[in-house]
PDB file of C-alpha atoms in Angstrom:
ATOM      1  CA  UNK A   1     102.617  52.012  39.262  1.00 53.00           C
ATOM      2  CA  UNK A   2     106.219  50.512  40.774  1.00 77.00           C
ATOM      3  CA  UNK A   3     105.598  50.942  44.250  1.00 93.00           C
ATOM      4  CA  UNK A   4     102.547  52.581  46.336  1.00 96.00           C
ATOM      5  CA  UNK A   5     102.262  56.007  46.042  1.00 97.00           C
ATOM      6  CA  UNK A   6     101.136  58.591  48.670  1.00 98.00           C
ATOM      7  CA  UNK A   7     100.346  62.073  48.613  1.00 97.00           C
ATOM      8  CA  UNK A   8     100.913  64.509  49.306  1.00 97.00           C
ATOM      9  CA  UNK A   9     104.455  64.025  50.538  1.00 96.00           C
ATOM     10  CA  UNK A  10     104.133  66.543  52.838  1.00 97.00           C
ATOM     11  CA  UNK A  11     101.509  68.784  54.573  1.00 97.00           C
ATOM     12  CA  UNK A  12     101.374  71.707  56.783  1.00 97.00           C
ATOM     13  CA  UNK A  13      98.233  72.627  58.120  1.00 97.00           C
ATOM     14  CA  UNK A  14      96.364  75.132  61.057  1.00 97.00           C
ATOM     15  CA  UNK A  15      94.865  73.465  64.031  1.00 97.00           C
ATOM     16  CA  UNK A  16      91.406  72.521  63.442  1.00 97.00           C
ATOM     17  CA  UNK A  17      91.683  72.252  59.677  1.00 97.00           C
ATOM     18  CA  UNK A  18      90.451  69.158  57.641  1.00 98.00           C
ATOM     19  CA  UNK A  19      93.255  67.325  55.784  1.00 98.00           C
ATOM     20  CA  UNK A  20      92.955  64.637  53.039  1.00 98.00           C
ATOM     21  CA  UNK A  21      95.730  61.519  52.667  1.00 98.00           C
ATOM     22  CA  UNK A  22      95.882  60.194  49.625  1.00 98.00           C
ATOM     23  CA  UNK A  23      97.252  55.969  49.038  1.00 98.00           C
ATOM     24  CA  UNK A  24      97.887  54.473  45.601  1.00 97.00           C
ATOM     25  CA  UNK A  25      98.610  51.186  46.162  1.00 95.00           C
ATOM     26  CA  UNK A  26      99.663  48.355  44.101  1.00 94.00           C
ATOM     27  CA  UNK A  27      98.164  47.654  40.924  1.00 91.00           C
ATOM     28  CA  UNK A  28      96.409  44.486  41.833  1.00 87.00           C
ATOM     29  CA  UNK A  29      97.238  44.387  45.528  1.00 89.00           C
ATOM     30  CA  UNK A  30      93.625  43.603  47.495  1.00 87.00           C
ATOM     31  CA  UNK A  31      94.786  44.424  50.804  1.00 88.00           C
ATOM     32  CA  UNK A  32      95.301  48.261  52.086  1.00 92.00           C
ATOM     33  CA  UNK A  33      96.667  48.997  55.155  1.00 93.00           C
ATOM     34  CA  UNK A  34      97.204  52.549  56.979  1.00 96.00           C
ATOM     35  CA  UNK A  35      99.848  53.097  60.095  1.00 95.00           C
ATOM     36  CA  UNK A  36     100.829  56.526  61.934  1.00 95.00           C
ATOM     37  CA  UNK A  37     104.588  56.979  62.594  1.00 91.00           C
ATOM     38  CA  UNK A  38     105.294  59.186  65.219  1.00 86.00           C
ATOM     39  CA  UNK A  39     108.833  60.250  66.996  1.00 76.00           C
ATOM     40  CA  UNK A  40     109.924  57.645  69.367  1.00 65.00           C
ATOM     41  CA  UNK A  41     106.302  55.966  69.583  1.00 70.00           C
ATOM     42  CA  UNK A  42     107.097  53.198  65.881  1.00 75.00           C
ATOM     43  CA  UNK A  43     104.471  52.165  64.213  1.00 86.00           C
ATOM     44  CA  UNK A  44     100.819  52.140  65.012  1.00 88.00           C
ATOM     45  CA  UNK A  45      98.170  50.660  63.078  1.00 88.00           C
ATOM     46  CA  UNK A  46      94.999  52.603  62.085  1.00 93.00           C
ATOM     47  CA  UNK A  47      92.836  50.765  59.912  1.00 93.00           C
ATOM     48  CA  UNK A  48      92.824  48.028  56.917  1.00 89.00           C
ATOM     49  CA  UNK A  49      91.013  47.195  53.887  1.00 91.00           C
ATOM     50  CA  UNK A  50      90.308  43.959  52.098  1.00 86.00           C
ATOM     51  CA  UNK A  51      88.839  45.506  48.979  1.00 88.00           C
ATOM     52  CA  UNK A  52      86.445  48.143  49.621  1.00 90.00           C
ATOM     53  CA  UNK A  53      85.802  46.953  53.452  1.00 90.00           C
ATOM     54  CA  UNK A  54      87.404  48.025  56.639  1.00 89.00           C
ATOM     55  CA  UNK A  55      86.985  44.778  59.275  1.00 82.00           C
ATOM     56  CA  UNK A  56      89.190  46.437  61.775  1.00 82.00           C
ATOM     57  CA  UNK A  57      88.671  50.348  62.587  1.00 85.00           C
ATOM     58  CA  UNK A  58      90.334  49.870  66.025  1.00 83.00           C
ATOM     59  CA  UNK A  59      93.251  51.882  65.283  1.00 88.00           C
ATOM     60  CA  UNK A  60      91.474  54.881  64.266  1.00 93.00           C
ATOM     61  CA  UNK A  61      92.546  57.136  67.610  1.00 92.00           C
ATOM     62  CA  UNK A  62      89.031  59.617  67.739  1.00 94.00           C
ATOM     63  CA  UNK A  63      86.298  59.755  65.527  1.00 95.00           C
ATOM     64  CA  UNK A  64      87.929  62.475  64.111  1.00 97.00           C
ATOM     65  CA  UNK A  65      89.682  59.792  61.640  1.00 97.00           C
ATOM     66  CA  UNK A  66      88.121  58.226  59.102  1.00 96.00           C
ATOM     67  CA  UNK A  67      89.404  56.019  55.622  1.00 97.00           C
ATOM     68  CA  UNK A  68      87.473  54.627  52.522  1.00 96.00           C
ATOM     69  CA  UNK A  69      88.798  52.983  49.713  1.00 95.00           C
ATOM     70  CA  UNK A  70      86.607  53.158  45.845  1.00 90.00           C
ATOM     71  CA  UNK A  71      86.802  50.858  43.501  1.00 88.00           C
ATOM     72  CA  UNK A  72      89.499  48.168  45.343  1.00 84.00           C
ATOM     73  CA  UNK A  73      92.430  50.864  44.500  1.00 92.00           C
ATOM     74  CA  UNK A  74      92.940  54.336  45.423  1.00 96.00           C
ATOM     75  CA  UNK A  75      92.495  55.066  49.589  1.00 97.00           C
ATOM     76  CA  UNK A  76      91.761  58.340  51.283  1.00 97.00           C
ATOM     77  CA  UNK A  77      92.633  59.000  55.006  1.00 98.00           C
ATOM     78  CA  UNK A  78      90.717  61.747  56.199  1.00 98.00           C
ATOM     79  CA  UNK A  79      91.319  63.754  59.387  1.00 98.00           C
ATOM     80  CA  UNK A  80      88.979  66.428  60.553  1.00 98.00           C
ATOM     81  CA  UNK A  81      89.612  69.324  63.263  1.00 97.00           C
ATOM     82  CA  UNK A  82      93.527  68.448  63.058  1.00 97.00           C
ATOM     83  CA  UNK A  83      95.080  68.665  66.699  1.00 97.00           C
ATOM     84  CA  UNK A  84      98.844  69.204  67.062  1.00 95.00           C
ATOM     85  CA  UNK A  85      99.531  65.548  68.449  1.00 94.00           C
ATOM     86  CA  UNK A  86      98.141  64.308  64.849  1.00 96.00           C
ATOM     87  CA  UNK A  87     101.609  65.433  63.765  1.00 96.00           C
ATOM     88  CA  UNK A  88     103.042  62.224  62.716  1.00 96.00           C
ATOM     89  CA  UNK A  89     104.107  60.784  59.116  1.00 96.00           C
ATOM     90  CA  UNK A  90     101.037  58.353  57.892  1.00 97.00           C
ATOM     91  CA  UNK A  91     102.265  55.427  56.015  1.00 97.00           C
ATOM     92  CA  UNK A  92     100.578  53.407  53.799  1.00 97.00           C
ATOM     93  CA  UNK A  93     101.235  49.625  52.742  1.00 95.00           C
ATOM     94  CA  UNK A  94      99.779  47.210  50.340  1.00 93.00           C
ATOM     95  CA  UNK A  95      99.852  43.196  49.863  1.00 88.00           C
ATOM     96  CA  UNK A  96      98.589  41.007  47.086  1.00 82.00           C
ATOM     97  CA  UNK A  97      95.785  39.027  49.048  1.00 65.00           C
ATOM     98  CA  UNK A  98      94.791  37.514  52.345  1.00 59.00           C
ATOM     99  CA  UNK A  99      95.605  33.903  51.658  1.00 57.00           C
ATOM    100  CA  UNK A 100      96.938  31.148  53.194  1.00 58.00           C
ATOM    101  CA  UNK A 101     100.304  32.247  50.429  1.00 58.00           C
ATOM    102  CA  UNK A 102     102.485  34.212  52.650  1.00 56.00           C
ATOM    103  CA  UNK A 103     104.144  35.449  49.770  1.00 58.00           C
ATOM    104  CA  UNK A 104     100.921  37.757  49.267  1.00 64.00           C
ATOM    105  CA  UNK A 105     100.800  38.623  52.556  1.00 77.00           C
ATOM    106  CA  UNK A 106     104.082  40.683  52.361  1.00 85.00           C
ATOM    107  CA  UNK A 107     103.483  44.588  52.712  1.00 90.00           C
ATOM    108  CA  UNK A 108     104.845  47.330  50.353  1.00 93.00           C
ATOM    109  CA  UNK A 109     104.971  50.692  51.978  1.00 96.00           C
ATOM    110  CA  UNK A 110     104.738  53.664  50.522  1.00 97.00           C
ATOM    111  CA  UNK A 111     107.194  56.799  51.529  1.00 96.00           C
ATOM    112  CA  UNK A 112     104.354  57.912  53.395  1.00 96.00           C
ATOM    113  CA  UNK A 113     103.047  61.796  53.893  1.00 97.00           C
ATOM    114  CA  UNK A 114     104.873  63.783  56.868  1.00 96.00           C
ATOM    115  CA  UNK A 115     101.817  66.122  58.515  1.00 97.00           C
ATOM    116  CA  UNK A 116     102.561  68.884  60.443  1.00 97.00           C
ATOM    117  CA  UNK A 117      99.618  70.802  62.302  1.00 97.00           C
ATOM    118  CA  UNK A 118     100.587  74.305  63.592  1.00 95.00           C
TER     119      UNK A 118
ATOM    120  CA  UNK B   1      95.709  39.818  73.033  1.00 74.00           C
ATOM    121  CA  UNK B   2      97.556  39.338  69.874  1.00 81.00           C
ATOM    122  CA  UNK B   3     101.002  41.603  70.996  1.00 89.00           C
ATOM    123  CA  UNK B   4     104.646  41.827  69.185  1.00 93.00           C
ATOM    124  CA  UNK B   5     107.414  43.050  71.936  1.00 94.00           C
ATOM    125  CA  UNK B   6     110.178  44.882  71.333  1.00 95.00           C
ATOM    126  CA  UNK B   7     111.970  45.338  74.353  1.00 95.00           C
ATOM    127  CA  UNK B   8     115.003  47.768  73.281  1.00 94.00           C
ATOM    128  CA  UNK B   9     114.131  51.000  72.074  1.00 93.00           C
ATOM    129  CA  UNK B  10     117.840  51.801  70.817  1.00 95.00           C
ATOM    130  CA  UNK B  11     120.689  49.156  70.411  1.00 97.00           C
ATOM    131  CA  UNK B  12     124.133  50.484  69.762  1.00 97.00           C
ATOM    132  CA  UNK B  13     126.619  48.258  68.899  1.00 97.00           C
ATOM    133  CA  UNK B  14     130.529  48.281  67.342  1.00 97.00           C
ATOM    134  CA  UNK B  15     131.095  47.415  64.080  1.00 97.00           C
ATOM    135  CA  UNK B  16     132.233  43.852  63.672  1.00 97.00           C
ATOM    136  CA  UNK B  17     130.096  42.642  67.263  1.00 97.00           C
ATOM    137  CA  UNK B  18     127.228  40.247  66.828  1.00 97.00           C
ATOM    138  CA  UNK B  19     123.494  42.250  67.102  1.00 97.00           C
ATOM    139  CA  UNK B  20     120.655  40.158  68.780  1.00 97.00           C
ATOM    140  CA  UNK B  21     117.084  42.067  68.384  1.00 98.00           C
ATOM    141  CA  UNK B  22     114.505  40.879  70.554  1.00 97.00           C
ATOM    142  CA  UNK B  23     111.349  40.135  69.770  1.00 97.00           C
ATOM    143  CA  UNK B  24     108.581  38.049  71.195  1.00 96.00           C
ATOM    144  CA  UNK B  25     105.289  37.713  70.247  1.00 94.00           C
ATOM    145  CA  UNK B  26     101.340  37.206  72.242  1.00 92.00           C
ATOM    146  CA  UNK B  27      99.639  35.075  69.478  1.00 86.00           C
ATOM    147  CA  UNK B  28      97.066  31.750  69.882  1.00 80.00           C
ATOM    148  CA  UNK B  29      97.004  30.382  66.912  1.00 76.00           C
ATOM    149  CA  UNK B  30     100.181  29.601  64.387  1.00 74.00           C
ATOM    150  CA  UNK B  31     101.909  33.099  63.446  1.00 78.00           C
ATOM    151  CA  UNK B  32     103.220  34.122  60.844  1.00 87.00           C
ATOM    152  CA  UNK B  33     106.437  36.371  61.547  1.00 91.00           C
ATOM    153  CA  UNK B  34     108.267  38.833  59.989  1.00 93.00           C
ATOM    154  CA  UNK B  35     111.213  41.449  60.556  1.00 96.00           C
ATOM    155  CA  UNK B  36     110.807  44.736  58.442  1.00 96.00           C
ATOM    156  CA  UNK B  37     113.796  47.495  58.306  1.00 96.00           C
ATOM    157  CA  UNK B  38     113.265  51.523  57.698  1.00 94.00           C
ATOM    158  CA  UNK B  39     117.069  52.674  56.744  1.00 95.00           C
ATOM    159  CA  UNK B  40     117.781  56.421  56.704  1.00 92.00           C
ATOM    160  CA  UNK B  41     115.363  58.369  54.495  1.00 90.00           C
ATOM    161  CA  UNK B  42     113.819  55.311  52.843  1.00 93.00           C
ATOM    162  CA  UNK B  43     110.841  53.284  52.681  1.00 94.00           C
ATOM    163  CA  UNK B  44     110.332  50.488  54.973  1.00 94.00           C
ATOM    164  CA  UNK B  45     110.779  47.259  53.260  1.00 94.00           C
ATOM    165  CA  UNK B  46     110.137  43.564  54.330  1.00 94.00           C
ATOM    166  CA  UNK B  47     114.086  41.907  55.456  1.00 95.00           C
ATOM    167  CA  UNK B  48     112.635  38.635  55.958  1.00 92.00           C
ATOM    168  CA  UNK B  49     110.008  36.170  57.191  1.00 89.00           C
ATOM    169  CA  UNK B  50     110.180  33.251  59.580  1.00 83.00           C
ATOM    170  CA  UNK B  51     109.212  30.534  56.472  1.00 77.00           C
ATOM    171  CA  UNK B  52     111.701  31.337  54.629  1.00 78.00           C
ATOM    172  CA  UNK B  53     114.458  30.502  56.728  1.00 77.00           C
ATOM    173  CA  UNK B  54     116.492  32.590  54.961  1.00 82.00           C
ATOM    174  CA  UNK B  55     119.541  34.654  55.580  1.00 86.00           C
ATOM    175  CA  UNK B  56     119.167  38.360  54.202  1.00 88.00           C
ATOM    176  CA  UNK B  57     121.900  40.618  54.449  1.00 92.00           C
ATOM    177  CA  UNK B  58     123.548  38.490  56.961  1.00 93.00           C
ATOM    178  CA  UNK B  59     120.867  38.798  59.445  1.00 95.00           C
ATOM    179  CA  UNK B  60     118.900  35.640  60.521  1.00 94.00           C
ATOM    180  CA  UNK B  61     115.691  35.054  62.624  1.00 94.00           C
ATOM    181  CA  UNK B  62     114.481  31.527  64.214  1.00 88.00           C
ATOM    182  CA  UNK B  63     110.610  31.325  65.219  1.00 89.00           C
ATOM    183  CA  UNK B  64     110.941  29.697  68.461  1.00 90.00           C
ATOM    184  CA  UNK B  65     107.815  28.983  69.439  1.00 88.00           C
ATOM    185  CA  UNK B  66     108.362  27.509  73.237  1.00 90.00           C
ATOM    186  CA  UNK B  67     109.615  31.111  73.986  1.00 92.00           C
ATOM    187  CA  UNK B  68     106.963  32.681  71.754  1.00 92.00           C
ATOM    188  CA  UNK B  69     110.219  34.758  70.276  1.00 94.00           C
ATOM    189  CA  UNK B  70     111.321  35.388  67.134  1.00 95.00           C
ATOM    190  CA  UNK B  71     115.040  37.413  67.496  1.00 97.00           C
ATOM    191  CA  UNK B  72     117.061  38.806  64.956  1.00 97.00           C
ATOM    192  CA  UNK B  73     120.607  37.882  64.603  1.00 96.00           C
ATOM    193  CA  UNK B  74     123.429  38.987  62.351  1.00 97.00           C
ATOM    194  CA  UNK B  75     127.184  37.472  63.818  1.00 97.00           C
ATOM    195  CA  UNK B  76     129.343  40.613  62.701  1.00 97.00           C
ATOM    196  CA  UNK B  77     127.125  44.283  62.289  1.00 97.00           C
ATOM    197  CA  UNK B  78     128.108  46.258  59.574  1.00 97.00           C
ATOM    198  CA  UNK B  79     127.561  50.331  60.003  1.00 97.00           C
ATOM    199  CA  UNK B  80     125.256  50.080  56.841  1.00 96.00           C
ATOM    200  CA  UNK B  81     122.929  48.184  59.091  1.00 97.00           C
ATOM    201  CA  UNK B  82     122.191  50.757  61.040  1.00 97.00           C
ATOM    202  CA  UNK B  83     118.407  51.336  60.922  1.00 96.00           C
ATOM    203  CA  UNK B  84     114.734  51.256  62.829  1.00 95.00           C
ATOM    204  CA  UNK B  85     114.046  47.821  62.640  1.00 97.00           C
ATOM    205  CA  UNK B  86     110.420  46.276  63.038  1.00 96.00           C
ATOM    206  CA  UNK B  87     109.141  42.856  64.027  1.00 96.00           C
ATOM    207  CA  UNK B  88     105.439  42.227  62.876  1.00 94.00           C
ATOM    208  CA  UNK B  89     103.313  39.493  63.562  1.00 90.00           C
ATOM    209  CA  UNK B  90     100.960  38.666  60.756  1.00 85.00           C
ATOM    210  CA  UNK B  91      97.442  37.052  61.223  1.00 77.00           C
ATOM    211  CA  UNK B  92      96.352  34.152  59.896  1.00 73.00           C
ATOM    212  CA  UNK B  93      93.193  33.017  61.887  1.00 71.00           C
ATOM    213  CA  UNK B  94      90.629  35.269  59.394  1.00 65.00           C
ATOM    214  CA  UNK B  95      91.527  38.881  59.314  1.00 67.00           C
ATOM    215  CA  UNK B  96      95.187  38.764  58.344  1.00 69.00           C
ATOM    216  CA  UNK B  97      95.778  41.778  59.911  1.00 77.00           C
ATOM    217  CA  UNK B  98      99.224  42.977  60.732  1.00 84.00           C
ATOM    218  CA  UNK B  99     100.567  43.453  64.564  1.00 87.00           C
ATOM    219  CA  UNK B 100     103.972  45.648  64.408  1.00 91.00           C
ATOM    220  CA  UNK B 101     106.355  45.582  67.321  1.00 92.00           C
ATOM    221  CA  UNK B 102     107.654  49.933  68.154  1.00 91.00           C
ATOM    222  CA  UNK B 103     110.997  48.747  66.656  1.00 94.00           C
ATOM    223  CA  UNK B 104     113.910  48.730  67.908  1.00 96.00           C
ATOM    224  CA  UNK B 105     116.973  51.820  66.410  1.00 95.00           C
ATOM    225  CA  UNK B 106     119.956  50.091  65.797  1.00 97.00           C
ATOM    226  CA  UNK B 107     123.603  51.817  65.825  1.00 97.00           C
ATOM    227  CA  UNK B 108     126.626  50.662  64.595  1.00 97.00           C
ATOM    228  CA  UNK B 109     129.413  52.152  65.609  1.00 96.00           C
ATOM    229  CA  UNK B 110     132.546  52.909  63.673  1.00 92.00           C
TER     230      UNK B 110
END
């Protein structure tokens, strides 16, 4: 596609539900990377990908958060038991490659999926 | 710790005044620095990056490492540049992750 894709756009969801977020990134972009947007708190990081790997969970906030990416392309962010402070919009990003380029190491964000828990 | 600093949460401005964003950085090895801009209702996008040396929009950003800073400039604000703008530090030691500064709101006023 153009640009990374997310979905879905938005979600509404009951406290304690499961939720799925969905990241298309860049045809041919190796790098993945996942950040939570909240009111007044910018952008925090969650997790990354090169390929199908995560080296860094350390943003993940509870074990209730989890990611995996299939095949070096699509990206699912998964949050279980939904509390109301996971309200937040989730953005995803993509680069080419990690290389010594920087060119590749610019991100491409997607419009990202606004979550609401009730 | 690897950090990116953002000291102002909200910078309002008049239109026509010079904007100075802060930004300094936590970072051992040799960083690789970048300012990224969310405008109203669209996607965040890259403005620029410190090798370019580039001037984007009218904004400019030196890497000045003695201060470990890396501040945005533009001499005369426009109101179209008001936005959430991010400073992000970029690793380059093996895991190329991405450190993002909470950003800074800027306002320009009519």
């Amino acid at each position: 596609g153009a640009g990374v894709s997310q979905s879905p756009s938005n979600k509404v969801t009951e406290k304690g539900k499961d939720v799925e977020l969905r990241c298309d990134p860049i045809s041919g972009h190796t790098a993945l990377y996942w950040y939570r947007q909240s009111l007044g708190q910018g952008l925090e990081f969650l997790i990354y990908f090169q390929g199908n790997s995560a080296p860094d969970k350390s943003g993940l906030p509870s074990d209730r958060f989890s990611a995996e990416r299939t095949g070096g392309s699509v990206s699912t962010l998964t949050i279980q038991r939904t509390q109301q402070e996971d309200s937040a919009v989730y953005l995803c990003a993509s680069s080419l490659a990690f290389s010594g380029v920087l060119a590749k190491n610019i991100q491409y964000f997607g419009a990202g999926t606004r979550l609401s828990v009730l | 710790a690897q950090r990116v600093t953002q000291p102002e949460k909200l910078l309002s401005v008049f239109k026509g005044a010079p904007v100075e964003l802060k930004c300094n950085y936590s970072y051992s090895g040799s960083p690789e620095l970048f300012w990224y801009v969310q405008y109203s209702r669209q996607r965040l996008q890259l403005l620029l990056r410190h090798i370019s040396r580039e001037s984007i929009k009218g904004f400019t950003a030196d890497l000045n490492k003695g201060e470990t800073s890396f501040h945005l400039k533009k001499p005369f604000a426009q109101e179209e540049d008001s936005a959430m703008y991010y400073c992000a530090l970029c690793d380059t030691s093996g895991t190329y992750k991405y450190i993002f500064g909470t950003g800074t709101r800027l306002k320009v006023l009519a």
